[in-house]
């Protein structure tokens, strides 16, 4: 599969920082409104400084324009300068690589001439925006502190105006980007118009985050607590949770949760001479739904980032196991969330959810809310149907399109990148793009266990076994005692099998099947490892389980390129092992 098919029009550069602070909270086409000193943008709440005014307004709905704080038009005279500003405005993080800009604005020129044209355009923009535009040797970006962007306001949903109306650059690459961006923008705007979440009301269920001081906030404890809350909010956002409220920015007022709300409180302090971090999640009636407690001394050797990774992984397990509460609410958006959590649980812990049900839930979530994450989950549901050889095999073109849309709509979501990378390598055999996507996911979320798992698989598919073994080791460490532990051991079995370490493959394969006994890839890899070690009876026992599940299974099927085996080396290992186990 060509890189363009999934990454087309992505607008994301691996060197750029992911969305952060205020910019991270606003998704294209989400509604905005104010209540007291808190702004609710789409699905998240944060502090708003009402006294700070933007120096410039960039208008991309309708004809492009740049307006100063005095109300005067200061739009650049050149068309390419206007297009450059428009691209940075509509790109996640308002940052793009020089190479990408050069190939989308001067695609008809050579590298040196295109680079020179970009430098000239940047020089012209700096005359208009001396402090608000930044650049280094690789990237160009806008400083969002200086700008008000009209497409991120509540007026986004007004009908009848086209994005960048009348802009004419006469560059095929720019026109492709503009067409894709307009389609995405219109889909997002339509979702806002028709979604209950676009109305200026607090959602039916919120996850409320707060910090409680211990020992007067001494010894850096408040700083650690703030980092933990930031990490919890980011993980909830990446999982698609519908409404998040950070009480740290409510001036100490706090919020009392409603009956269906979840309130998460983090405390870090010193008790009896030992530092302790705790987190609790409770409902509106005060019932404790989840608890976390760790002594800080356990993390002093490797740093408190591992405490952050630990709490986030446990919180993720809690959220994706809580979907029945959401289903009972009857709210449309929460039903999407519930279906997504069910699908996610089926992906990270195979066997806990029937694969057909997992795919149905993922599809249903994406139909209710076609966000990047939900589209990626729907794509993963189809990948599992293909990999497990269950039911009607989905069209590969449909799978590819789901992941292309997912990456386009949510390019900075690490889970979206991981799922897309896995599908690209596993189904479409494009190992380079799969490795690129999964490595970017690690950069975006280094504490996300499942991202390390898919990166490890991509490395193994590409023959990079040292990197694969290290990544899978990180997957096991981060996923220890969580829902992903069995799948981390299954992936470890696979990687060690391809790397030729049969004893370790058996060790992890046995542990994996103890946790996910119905996961076909784990049974197949363990059977093959047994066979190559000469433990034929063990291998044949697992083979009998595979044949009982797939009565038409033959050795020729494993030889066929249509069977879901990734590369020739893997196929040779599997065919040789299955022949030794007695498959004909």
CSV table of C-alpha atoms in Angstrom, one decimal, residues 50-456:
chain,number,residue,atom,x,y,z
A,50,UNK,CA,-11.0,36.8,29.5
A,51,UNK,CA,-8.8,39.9,29.6
A,52,UNK,CA,-6.3,38.7,27.0
A,53,UNK,CA,-7.1,39.9,23.5
A,54,UNK,CA,-5.7,38.3,20.3
A,55,UNK,CA,-3.5,40.6,18.2
A,56,UNK,CA,-4.7,39.2,14.9
A,57,UNK,CA,-7.8,37.5,13.6
A,58,UNK,CA,-7.4,34.9,10.8
A,59,UNK,CA,-10.6,34.3,8.8
A,60,UNK,CA,-10.7,31.1,6.7
A,61,UNK,CA,-14.5,30.7,6.6
A,62,UNK,CA,-15.5,32.6,3.5
A,63,UNK,CA,-12.8,34.6,1.7
A,64,UNK,CA,-9.4,34.5,3.5
A,65,UNK,CA,-8.6,37.6,5.5
A,66,UNK,CA,-6.1,38.8,8.2
A,67,UNK,CA,-7.4,41.5,10.5
A,68,UNK,CA,-5.4,43.5,13.1
A,69,UNK,CA,-6.7,44.1,16.7
A,70,UNK,CA,-7.5,47.7,15.4
A,71,UNK,CA,-9.9,46.2,12.9
A,72,UNK,CA,-7.8,46.9,9.8
A,73,UNK,CA,-7.1,44.5,7.0
A,74,UNK,CA,-3.4,43.5,7.0
A,75,UNK,CA,-3.8,40.5,4.6
A,76,UNK,CA,-0.6,39.9,2.7
A,77,UNK,CA,-0.6,40.9,-1.0
A,78,UNK,CA,0.8,37.7,-2.4
A,79,UNK,CA,-1.5,34.7,-3.0
A,80,UNK,CA,1.1,32.2,-1.9
A,81,UNK,CA,1.7,34.1,1.4
A,82,UNK,CA,-2.1,34.0,2.0
A,83,UNK,CA,-2.1,30.2,1.2
A,84,UNK,CA,0.8,29.6,3.5
A,85,UNK,CA,-1.0,31.3,6.4
A,86,UNK,CA,-4.2,29.4,5.6
A,87,UNK,CA,-2.4,26.1,5.7
A,88,UNK,CA,-0.8,26.8,9.0
A,89,UNK,CA,-4.1,28.0,10.4
A,90,UNK,CA,-5.9,24.7,9.4
A,91,UNK,CA,-3.1,22.4,10.4
A,92,UNK,CA,-3.1,20.6,13.8
A,93,UNK,CA,-0.7,22.6,16.1
A,94,UNK,CA,-0.5,25.4,13.5
A,95,UNK,CA,2.9,24.0,12.5
A,96,UNK,CA,4.1,22.3,9.3
A,97,UNK,CA,7.4,21.2,7.8
A,98,UNK,CA,9.2,23.3,5.2
A,99,UNK,CA,9.4,20.3,2.9
A,100,UNK,CA,5.6,19.8,3.0
A,101,UNK,CA,4.8,23.4,2.4
A,102,UNK,CA,7.3,23.6,-0.4
A,103,UNK,CA,5.7,20.6,-2.2
A,104,UNK,CA,2.2,21.8,-1.7
A,105,UNK,CA,2.7,25.5,-2.8
A,106,UNK,CA,5.5,25.2,-5.3
A,107,UNK,CA,5.2,21.6,-6.6
A,108,UNK,CA,6.1,22.6,-10.1
A,109,UNK,CA,9.5,23.8,-9.1
A,110,UNK,CA,12.7,22.0,-8.3
A,111,UNK,CA,13.9,21.6,-4.7
A,112,UNK,CA,16.2,24.6,-4.6
A,113,UNK,CA,13.9,26.9,-6.4
A,114,UNK,CA,10.9,25.8,-4.3
A,115,UNK,CA,12.9,26.3,-1.1
A,116,UNK,CA,13.9,29.8,-2.2
A,117,UNK,CA,10.3,30.7,-3.0
A,118,UNK,CA,9.3,29.5,0.5
A,119,UNK,CA,12.0,31.6,2.1
A,120,UNK,CA,10.8,34.7,0.1
A,121,UNK,CA,7.2,34.1,1.2
A,122,UNK,CA,8.2,33.7,4.8
A,123,UNK,CA,10.2,36.9,4.7
A,124,UNK,CA,7.2,38.8,3.4
A,125,UNK,CA,5.0,37.3,6.2
A,126,UNK,CA,7.5,38.3,8.8
A,127,UNK,CA,7.0,41.9,7.7
A,128,UNK,CA,3.3,41.6,8.5
A,129,UNK,CA,3.6,39.3,11.5
A,130,UNK,CA,7.0,40.1,13.0
A,131,UNK,CA,6.5,38.2,16.3
A,132,UNK,CA,3.6,35.8,15.5
A,133,UNK,CA,5.3,33.5,13.0
A,134,UNK,CA,8.2,31.3,13.8
A,135,UNK,CA,10.6,29.1,11.8
A,136,UNK,CA,13.7,27.0,12.1
A,137,UNK,CA,15.6,24.9,9.6
A,138,UNK,CA,12.8,22.2,9.4
A,139,UNK,CA,9.5,23.8,10.3
A,140,UNK,CA,7.4,27.0,10.1
A,141,UNK,CA,4.6,27.7,12.7
A,142,UNK,CA,2.2,30.3,14.0
A,143,UNK,CA,2.2,31.2,17.7
A,144,UNK,CA,-1.5,30.7,18.7
A,145,UNK,CA,-1.2,33.3,21.5
A,146,UNK,CA,-1.3,36.0,18.9
A,147,UNK,CA,-4.3,34.8,16.9
A,148,UNK,CA,-8.1,34.4,17.0
A,149,UNK,CA,-9.1,31.7,14.5
A,150,UNK,CA,-12.7,32.0,13.2
A,151,UNK,CA,-13.0,28.3,12.4
A,152,UNK,CA,-12.6,27.5,16.1
A,153,UNK,CA,-15.5,29.7,17.2
A,154,UNK,CA,-19.2,29.1,17.8
A,155,UNK,CA,-19.9,30.7,14.4
A,156,UNK,CA,-18.3,27.7,12.7
A,157,UNK,CA,-21.7,26.1,12.2
A,158,UNK,CA,-23.2,29.0,10.2
A,159,UNK,CA,-24.3,27.7,6.8
A,160,UNK,CA,-23.7,29.0,3.3
A,161,UNK,CA,-20.0,29.9,3.5
A,162,UNK,CA,-17.2,27.8,2.0
A,163,UNK,CA,-13.8,27.3,3.6
A,164,UNK,CA,-11.2,29.6,1.9
A,165,UNK,CA,-13.8,30.8,-0.7
A,166,UNK,CA,-12.3,32.0,-3.9
A,167,UNK,CA,-8.7,31.2,-3.1
A,168,UNK,CA,-6.8,30.5,-6.3
A,169,UNK,CA,-3.2,29.2,-6.1
A,170,UNK,CA,-3.1,27.1,-9.3
A,171,UNK,CA,-1.0,24.3,-7.8
A,172,UNK,CA,-2.3,20.8,-8.1
A,173,UNK,CA,-0.9,19.7,-4.7
A,174,UNK,CA,-2.5,22.7,-3.0
A,175,UNK,CA,-5.8,22.0,-4.7
A,176,UNK,CA,-5.7,18.4,-3.5
A,177,UNK,CA,-5.1,19.6,0.1
A,178,UNK,CA,-7.8,22.2,-0.2
A,179,UNK,CA,-10.4,19.7,-1.5
A,180,UNK,CA,-9.6,17.2,1.3
A,181,UNK,CA,-9.7,19.9,4.0
A,182,UNK,CA,-13.0,21.3,2.7
A,183,UNK,CA,-14.6,17.8,2.8
A,184,UNK,CA,-13.3,17.3,6.3
A,185,UNK,CA,-14.5,20.7,7.4
A,186,UNK,CA,-18.0,20.3,6.0
A,187,UNK,CA,-18.3,16.8,7.6
A,188,UNK,CA,-17.2,18.3,11.0
A,189,UNK,CA,-19.6,21.2,10.6
A,190,UNK,CA,-22.5,18.9,9.8
A,191,UNK,CA,-21.6,16.8,12.8
A,192,UNK,CA,-21.8,19.9,15.0
A,193,UNK,CA,-25.1,20.9,13.6
A,194,UNK,CA,-26.7,17.5,14.2
A,195,UNK,CA,-24.9,16.5,17.4
A,196,UNK,CA,-26.4,17.1,20.8
A,197,UNK,CA,-22.9,17.9,22.0
A,198,UNK,CA,-22.9,21.0,19.9
A,199,UNK,CA,-25.5,22.7,22.1
A,200,UNK,CA,-24.3,25.1,24.8
A,201,UNK,CA,-25.1,22.8,27.7
A,202,UNK,CA,-23.0,20.7,29.9
A,203,UNK,CA,-23.1,17.1,28.7
A,204,UNK,CA,-25.2,14.4,30.4
A,205,UNK,CA,-22.0,12.9,31.9
A,206,UNK,CA,-18.7,14.5,32.7
A,207,UNK,CA,-15.4,13.2,34.0
A,208,UNK,CA,-14.3,15.8,36.5
A,209,UNK,CA,-10.7,16.0,37.5
A,210,UNK,CA,-9.3,17.6,40.7
A,211,UNK,CA,-6.3,17.7,43.0
A,212,UNK,CA,-6.4,17.7,46.7
A,213,UNK,CA,-3.4,19.1,48.6
A,214,UNK,CA,-1.7,17.0,51.2
A,215,UNK,CA,0.8,18.5,53.7
A,216,UNK,CA,0.2,22.0,52.4
A,217,UNK,CA,1.5,21.1,48.9
A,218,UNK,CA,5.1,20.9,50.1
A,219,UNK,CA,8.1,19.0,48.6
A,220,UNK,CA,7.0,19.3,45.0
A,221,UNK,CA,3.9,17.1,45.6
A,222,UNK,CA,1.6,19.5,43.9
A,223,UNK,CA,3.7,19.5,40.8
A,224,UNK,CA,3.6,15.7,40.7
A,225,UNK,CA,-0.1,15.7,41.2
A,226,UNK,CA,-0.6,18.2,38.4
A,227,UNK,CA,1.4,16.0,36.0
A,228,UNK,CA,-0.7,13.0,36.9
A,229,UNK,CA,-3.9,14.9,36.3
A,230,UNK,CA,-2.7,16.2,33.0
A,231,UNK,CA,-1.8,12.6,31.9
A,232,UNK,CA,-5.2,11.3,33.0
A,233,UNK,CA,-7.0,14.0,31.1
A,234,UNK,CA,-4.9,13.4,28.0
A,235,UNK,CA,-5.6,9.6,28.1
A,236,UNK,CA,-9.4,10.2,28.6
A,237,UNK,CA,-9.4,12.6,25.6
A,238,UNK,CA,-7.5,10.1,23.4
A,239,UNK,CA,-10.0,7.4,24.3
A,240,UNK,CA,-12.9,9.7,23.1
A,241,UNK,CA,-14.5,10.5,26.4
A,242,UNK,CA,-17.2,13.0,25.7
A,243,UNK,CA,-16.9,15.7,28.4
A,244,UNK,CA,-13.9,16.4,30.5
A,245,UNK,CA,-13.7,19.1,33.2
A,246,UNK,CA,-10.5,20.2,34.9
A,247,UNK,CA,-11.5,21.7,38.3
A,248,UNK,CA,-8.0,23.1,38.9
A,249,UNK,CA,-9.0,26.0,36.7
A,250,UNK,CA,-12.2,26.9,38.5
A,251,UNK,CA,-10.6,29.1,41.1
A,252,UNK,CA,-11.0,26.6,43.9
A,253,UNK,CA,-14.8,26.3,43.4
A,254,UNK,CA,-14.8,22.7,42.4
A,255,UNK,CA,-17.8,20.9,41.0
A,256,UNK,CA,-20.2,18.4,42.6
A,257,UNK,CA,-20.7,15.5,40.3
A,258,UNK,CA,-24.1,14.5,39.1
A,259,UNK,CA,-25.4,10.9,39.4
A,260,UNK,CA,-23.8,9.8,36.2
A,261,UNK,CA,-20.7,11.8,36.4
A,262,UNK,CA,-17.3,10.5,37.5
A,263,UNK,CA,-15.1,12.6,39.7
A,264,UNK,CA,-11.3,11.7,39.7
A,265,UNK,CA,-9.3,13.2,42.6
A,266,UNK,CA,-5.5,12.9,42.8
A,267,UNK,CA,-3.5,13.3,46.0
A,268,UNK,CA,0.3,13.3,46.4
A,269,UNK,CA,1.8,13.8,49.8
A,270,UNK,CA,4.0,12.5,52.6
A,271,UNK,CA,2.5,10.1,55.1
A,272,UNK,CA,4.6,8.8,58.0
A,273,UNK,CA,7.8,9.8,56.2
A,274,UNK,CA,6.9,8.1,52.9
A,275,UNK,CA,5.6,9.8,49.8
A,276,UNK,CA,2.3,8.4,48.5
A,277,UNK,CA,0.3,9.0,45.3
A,278,UNK,CA,-3.4,8.1,45.4
A,279,UNK,CA,-6.2,8.6,42.9
A,280,UNK,CA,-9.9,7.7,43.3
A,281,UNK,CA,-12.8,7.8,41.0
A,282,UNK,CA,-16.3,8.1,42.4
A,283,UNK,CA,-19.8,8.7,41.2
A,284,UNK,CA,-22.3,11.4,42.2
A,285,UNK,CA,-23.4,9.4,45.2
A,286,UNK,CA,-19.9,9.1,46.6
A,287,UNK,CA,-19.5,5.4,45.7
A,288,UNK,CA,-15.8,4.6,45.0
A,289,UNK,CA,-15.5,3.1,41.5
A,290,UNK,CA,-11.8,2.9,41.1
A,291,UNK,CA,-8.7,3.4,43.4
A,292,UNK,CA,-5.0,3.7,42.8
A,293,UNK,CA,-2.2,3.9,45.4
A,294,UNK,CA,1.5,3.8,44.9
A,295,UNK,CA,4.5,4.7,47.1
A,296,UNK,CA,6.8,7.3,45.5
A,297,UNK,CA,9.9,5.5,46.7
A,298,UNK,CA,9.2,2.8,44.1
A,299,UNK,CA,9.7,5.3,41.3
A,300,UNK,CA,12.7,7.3,42.5
A,301,UNK,CA,15.2,5.2,40.7
A,302,UNK,CA,13.7,5.5,37.2
A,303,UNK,CA,11.8,8.8,37.6
A,304,UNK,CA,8.3,9.8,38.2
A,305,UNK,CA,7.3,9.5,34.6
A,306,UNK,CA,6.8,5.7,35.3
A,307,UNK,CA,4.3,6.7,38.0
A,308,UNK,CA,2.5,8.7,35.4
A,309,UNK,CA,2.6,5.7,33.0
A,310,UNK,CA,1.3,3.4,35.7
A,311,UNK,CA,-1.6,5.5,36.8
A,312,UNK,CA,-2.7,6.2,33.3
A,313,UNK,CA,-2.7,2.5,32.3
A,314,UNK,CA,-4.8,1.6,35.3
A,315,UNK,CA,-7.2,4.5,34.6
A,316,UNK,CA,-7.6,3.3,31.0
A,317,UNK,CA,-8.6,-0.1,32.2
A,318,UNK,CA,-11.2,1.4,34.4
A,319,UNK,CA,-12.7,3.5,31.7
A,320,UNK,CA,-13.0,0.8,29.1
A,321,UNK,CA,-14.5,-1.6,31.6
A,322,UNK,CA,-17.2,0.9,32.6
A,323,UNK,CA,-19.2,1.0,29.3
A,324,UNK,CA,-22.4,-0.6,30.8
A,325,UNK,CA,-22.9,2.5,32.9
A,326,UNK,CA,-22.8,4.6,29.7
A,327,UNK,CA,-25.2,2.3,27.9
A,328,UNK,CA,-27.8,2.7,30.6
A,329,UNK,CA,-27.8,6.5,30.2
A,330,UNK,CA,-29.6,6.3,26.8
A,331,UNK,CA,-27.7,9.4,25.6
A,332,UNK,CA,-26.7,9.1,22.0
A,333,UNK,CA,-23.1,10.4,22.4
A,334,UNK,CA,-22.6,8.3,25.5
A,335,UNK,CA,-23.8,5.2,23.6
A,336,UNK,CA,-21.1,6.0,21.0
A,337,UNK,CA,-18.6,6.1,23.8
A,338,UNK,CA,-19.9,2.9,25.3
A,339,UNK,CA,-19.7,1.0,22.0
A,340,UNK,CA,-16.2,2.4,21.5
A,341,UNK,CA,-15.0,1.2,24.9
A,342,UNK,CA,-16.4,-2.2,24.3
A,343,UNK,CA,-14.6,-2.4,21.0
A,344,UNK,CA,-11.4,-1.1,22.5
A,345,UNK,CA,-11.6,-3.7,25.3
A,346,UNK,CA,-12.0,-6.4,22.6
A,347,UNK,CA,-8.9,-5.2,20.8
A,348,UNK,CA,-6.6,-4.9,23.8
A,349,UNK,CA,-7.9,-8.0,25.6
A,350,UNK,CA,-9.0,-10.5,22.9
A,351,UNK,CA,-11.5,-13.1,24.2
A,352,UNK,CA,-13.3,-10.7,26.6
A,353,UNK,CA,-15.6,-9.6,23.7
A,354,UNK,CA,-16.8,-11.7,20.9
A,355,UNK,CA,-15.0,-10.5,17.7
A,356,UNK,CA,-18.2,-10.1,15.8
A,357,UNK,CA,-19.6,-8.1,18.7
A,358,UNK,CA,-16.4,-6.0,18.9
A,359,UNK,CA,-16.6,-5.2,15.2
A,360,UNK,CA,-20.3,-4.3,15.5
A,361,UNK,CA,-19.7,-2.0,18.4
A,362,UNK,CA,-16.8,-0.2,16.7
A,363,UNK,CA,-18.9,0.2,13.6
A,364,UNK,CA,-21.9,1.6,15.6
A,365,UNK,CA,-19.6,4.1,17.4
A,366,UNK,CA,-18.3,5.4,14.2
A,367,UNK,CA,-21.8,5.7,12.7
A,368,UNK,CA,-22.9,7.8,15.7
A,369,UNK,CA,-19.8,9.9,15.8
A,370,UNK,CA,-17.4,9.6,12.8
A,371,UNK,CA,-14.4,10.9,14.8
A,372,UNK,CA,-10.8,9.8,14.0
A,373,UNK,CA,-10.6,7.4,16.9
A,374,UNK,CA,-14.0,5.7,16.3
A,375,UNK,CA,-13.2,5.3,12.6
A,376,UNK,CA,-9.9,3.7,13.6
A,377,UNK,CA,-11.7,1.4,16.0
A,378,UNK,CA,-14.1,0.4,13.2
A,379,UNK,CA,-11.1,-0.3,10.9
A,380,UNK,CA,-9.5,-2.5,13.7
A,381,UNK,CA,-12.7,-4.4,14.0
A,382,UNK,CA,-12.4,-5.3,10.3
A,383,UNK,CA,-8.7,-6.2,10.7
A,384,UNK,CA,-9.7,-8.6,13.5
A,385,UNK,CA,-12.4,-10.2,11.3
A,386,UNK,CA,-9.8,-10.7,8.5
A,387,UNK,CA,-7.0,-11.9,10.9
A,388,UNK,CA,-9.3,-14.3,12.7
A,389,UNK,CA,-11.0,-15.5,9.5
A,390,UNK,CA,-14.5,-14.9,10.9
A,391,UNK,CA,-17.6,-14.2,8.9
A,392,UNK,CA,-17.7,-12.2,5.7
A,393,UNK,CA,-14.3,-10.8,4.9
A,394,UNK,CA,-14.5,-7.0,4.7
A,395,UNK,CA,-13.3,-5.2,1.6
A,396,UNK,CA,-9.6,-4.1,1.9
A,397,UNK,CA,-10.5,-0.9,0.1
A,398,UNK,CA,-13.1,-0.1,2.9
A,399,UNK,CA,-10.5,-0.9,5.6
A,400,UNK,CA,-8.0,1.4,3.9
A,401,UNK,CA,-10.5,4.2,3.6
A,402,UNK,CA,-11.4,4.1,7.3
A,403,UNK,CA,-7.8,4.4,8.4
A,404,UNK,CA,-7.1,7.2,5.9
A,405,UNK,CA,-10.1,9.2,7.2
A,406,UNK,CA,-9.1,8.4,10.8
A,407,UNK,CA,-5.5,9.7,10.4
A,408,UNK,CA,-6.8,12.7,8.5
A,409,UNK,CA,-9.4,13.6,11.2
A,410,UNK,CA,-7.3,13.0,14.3
A,411,UNK,CA,-3.6,13.0,13.3
A,412,UNK,CA,-2.2,13.6,16.8
A,413,UNK,CA,-4.1,10.8,18.5
A,414,UNK,CA,-1.5,8.1,19.3
A,415,UNK,CA,-4.0,5.3,19.2
A,416,UNK,CA,-5.2,6.3,15.8
A,417,UNK,CA,-1.6,6.3,14.5
A,418,UNK,CA,-0.9,2.9,16.2
A,419,UNK,CA,-4.0,1.2,14.7
A,420,UNK,CA,-3.4,2.7,11.3
A,421,UNK,CA,0.2,1.6,11.4
A,422,UNK,CA,-0.6,-1.9,12.4
A,423,UNK,CA,-3.2,-2.3,9.6
A,424,UNK,CA,-0.8,-0.8,7.0
A,425,UNK,CA,1.9,-3.3,7.8
A,426,UNK,CA,-0.3,-6.4,8.6
A,427,UNK,CA,-2.9,-6.1,5.9
A,428,UNK,CA,-1.2,-4.1,3.2
A,429,UNK,CA,2.4,-5.2,3.7
A,430,UNK,CA,3.7,-1.7,3.6
A,431,UNK,CA,6.2,-2.1,6.4
A,432,UNK,CA,7.9,1.3,6.0
A,433,UNK,CA,4.7,3.3,6.4
A,434,UNK,CA,3.5,1.0,9.2
A,435,UNK,CA,6.8,1.6,11.1
A,436,UNK,CA,6.5,5.3,10.5
A,437,UNK,CA,3.0,5.6,11.9
A,438,UNK,CA,3.7,3.4,14.9
A,439,UNK,CA,6.9,5.2,15.7
A,440,UNK,CA,5.1,8.6,15.6
A,441,UNK,CA,2.5,7.1,18.0
A,442,UNK,CA,5.4,6.4,20.5
A,443,UNK,CA,6.6,9.9,20.2
A,444,UNK,CA,3.1,11.2,20.9
A,445,UNK,CA,2.4,8.9,23.8
A,446,UNK,CA,5.5,7.2,25.2
A,447,UNK,CA,3.6,5.9,28.2
A,448,UNK,CA,0.8,4.2,26.2
A,449,UNK,CA,1.5,0.4,26.5
A,450,UNK,CA,-0.6,-0.6,23.4
A,451,UNK,CA,1.4,1.9,21.2
A,452,UNK,CA,4.6,0.1,22.2
A,453,UNK,CA,3.0,-3.2,21.3
A,454,UNK,CA,2.1,-2.2,17.7
A,455,UNK,CA,5.5,-0.5,17.3
A,456,UNK,CA,7.1,-3.8,18.3
